[in-house]
PDB file of C-alpha atoms in Angstrom:
ATOM      1  CA  MET A   1      87.033 121.290 105.421  1.00 48.00           C
ATOM      2  CA  PRO A   2      88.691 119.343 108.268  1.00 53.00           C
ATOM      3  CA  GLN A   3      91.600 117.083 107.427  1.00 58.00           C
ATOM      4  CA  SER A   4      90.689 113.423 107.698  1.00 60.00           C
ATOM      5  CA  GLN A   5      92.996 111.134 109.606  1.00 60.00           C
ATOM      6  CA  PRO A   6      94.359 107.969 107.998  1.00 56.00           C
ATOM      7  CA  ARG A   7      92.295 104.938 108.882  1.00 58.00           C
ATOM      8  CA  LYS A   8      93.880 101.743 110.107  1.00 55.00           C
ATOM      9  CA  VAL A   9      92.066  98.683 108.829  1.00 50.00           C
ATOM     10  CA  THR A  10      92.399  95.386 110.628  1.00 53.00           C
ATOM     11  CA  VAL A  11      91.007  92.200 109.180  1.00 51.00           C
ATOM     12  CA  ASN A  12      90.386  89.264 111.479  1.00 57.00           C
ATOM     13  CA  LEU A  13      89.726  85.888 109.922  1.00 53.00           C
ATOM     14  CA  ASP A  14      88.328  83.037 111.941  1.00 59.00           C
ATOM     15  CA  ALA A  15      90.391  79.845 111.821  1.00 58.00           C
ATOM     16  CA  GLY A  16      88.051  78.075 109.378  1.00 59.00           C
ATOM     17  CA  LEU A  17      87.946  80.941 106.900  1.00 60.00           C
ATOM     18  CA  HIS A  18      91.719  81.373 107.111  1.00 58.00           C
ATOM     19  CA  LYS A  19      92.206  77.643 106.480  1.00 63.00           C
ATOM     20  CA  ASP A  20      89.821  77.742 103.482  1.00 65.00           C
ATOM     21  CA  ALA A  21      91.522  80.809 101.998  1.00 65.00           C
ATOM     22  CA  THR A  22      94.957  79.277 102.504  1.00 66.00           C
ATOM     23  CA  GLU A  23      93.907  76.019 100.849  1.00 70.00           C
ATOM     24  CA  MET A  24      92.495  77.917  97.856  1.00 68.00           C
ATOM     25  CA  LEU A  25      95.600  80.071  97.408  1.00 68.00           C
ATOM     26  CA  GLU A  26      98.334  77.502  98.122  1.00 70.00           C
ATOM     27  CA  PRO A  27      98.118  75.846  94.666  1.00 72.00           C
ATOM     28  CA  LEU A  28      98.952  79.222  93.114  1.00 71.00           C
ATOM     29  CA  GLY A  29     102.410  79.185  94.661  1.00 74.00           C
ATOM     30  CA  HIS A  30     104.153  81.971  96.530  1.00 70.00           C
ATOM     31  CA  ASP A  31     104.971  84.114  93.476  1.00 77.00           C
ATOM     32  CA  SER A  32     101.401  84.011  92.178  1.00 77.00           C
ATOM     33  CA  MET A  33      99.983  84.822  95.613  1.00 73.00           C
ATOM     34  CA  SER A  34     102.408  87.737  95.932  1.00 78.00           C
ATOM     35  CA  ALA A  35     101.441  89.004  92.476  1.00 80.00           C
ATOM     36  CA  LEU A  36      97.728  88.674  93.279  1.00 80.00           C
ATOM     37  CA  ILE A  37      98.112  90.566  96.559  1.00 81.00           C
ATOM     38  CA  SER A  38     100.336  93.186  94.919  1.00 83.00           C
ATOM     39  CA  THR A  39      97.803  93.771  92.131  1.00 85.00           C
ATOM     40  CA  ALA A  40      94.931  94.079  94.610  1.00 85.00           C
ATOM     41  CA  LEU A  41      96.884  96.574  96.720  1.00 86.00           C
ATOM     42  CA  GLU A  42      97.888  98.584  93.658  1.00 88.00           C
ATOM     43  CA  GLU A  43      94.260  98.790  92.498  1.00 87.00           C
ATOM     44  CA  TYR A  44      93.158  99.883  95.975  1.00 88.00           C
ATOM     45  CA  ILE A  45      95.875 102.548  96.184  1.00 89.00           C
ATOM     46  CA  VAL A  46      95.002 103.957  92.750  1.00 87.00           C
ATOM     47  CA  ALA A  47      91.266 104.070  93.553  1.00 88.00           C
ATOM     48  CA  HIS A  48      91.912 105.647  96.968  1.00 88.00           C
ATOM     49  CA  SER A  49      94.298 108.214  95.461  1.00 87.00           C
ATOM     50  CA  MET A  50      91.706 109.155  92.846  1.00 86.00           C
ATOM     51  CA  ARG A  51      89.070 109.633  95.576  1.00 88.00           C
ATOM     52  CA  LEU A  52      91.453 111.808  97.608  1.00 87.00           C
ATOM     53  CA  HIS A  53      92.369 113.861  94.538  1.00 84.00           C
ATOM     54  CA  SER A  54      88.691 114.375  93.729  1.00 84.00           C
ATOM     55  CA  GLN A  55      88.001 115.486  97.310  1.00 87.00           C
ATOM     56  CA  TRP A  56      90.968 117.874  97.167  1.00 83.00           C
ATOM     57  CA  ARG A  57      89.727 119.382  93.871  1.00 82.00           C
ATOM     58  CA  GLU A  58      86.251 119.826  95.325  1.00 84.00           C
ATOM     59  CA  ALA A  59      87.580 121.400  98.545  1.00 84.00           C
ATOM     60  CA  ASN A  60      89.657 123.865  96.515  1.00 81.00           C
ATOM     61  CA  GLY A  61      86.919 124.748  94.041  1.00 81.00           C
ATOM     62  CA  LEU A  62      88.686 123.031  91.166  1.00 79.00           C
ATOM     63  CA  ASN A  63      85.819 120.842  89.977  1.00 74.00           C
ATOM     64  CA  THR A  64      84.794 123.332  87.317  1.00 78.00           C
ATOM     65  CA  SER A  65      84.806 122.097  83.738  1.00 80.00           C
ATOM     66  CA  GLU A  66      87.614 124.556  82.922  1.00 80.00           C
ATOM     67  CA  ALA A  67      89.847 123.268  85.738  1.00 78.00           C
ATOM     68  CA  LEU A  68      89.156 119.650  84.791  1.00 79.00           C
ATOM     69  CA  ALA A  69      89.929 120.351  81.116  1.00 82.00           C
ATOM     70  CA  THR A  70      93.219 122.020  82.084  1.00 82.00           C
ATOM     71  CA  GLU A  71      94.153 119.052  84.271  1.00 80.00           C
ATOM     72  CA  GLU A  72      93.285 116.593  81.491  1.00 83.00           C
ATOM     73  CA  SER A  73      95.361 118.620  79.030  1.00 84.00           C
ATOM     74  CA  LEU A  74      98.374 118.577  81.373  1.00 81.00           C
ATOM     75  CA  ILE A  75      98.064 114.825  81.915  1.00 82.00           C
ATOM     76  CA  THR A  76      97.830 114.230  78.162  1.00 83.00           C
ATOM     77  CA  GLU A  77     100.885 116.422  77.594  1.00 80.00           C
ATOM     78  CA  VAL A  78     102.934 114.481  80.168  1.00 79.00           C
ATOM     79  CA  VAL A  79     101.812 111.090  78.843  1.00 76.00           C
ATOM     80  CA  HIS A  80     102.712 111.969  75.259  1.00 77.00           C
ATOM     81  CA  SER A  81     106.060 113.598  76.052  1.00 68.00           C
TER      82      SER A  81
END
């Protein structure tokens, strides 16, 4: 399976949309906006990492129930240690 290249995502907001978004977020204050953005990025990174891990397992033939059970067991062991 060919390696996929990282994708660069650029978001362009028109002036009106940017103004509306800024006006909605400004009352939250800088710390709240930072926390909101940080949480959104963290959720995206976790979801993307899970997708990549799933693709890696599939590419390496590790999506069998036995392999998944072993992985779950190892995760449980680490979490409870």
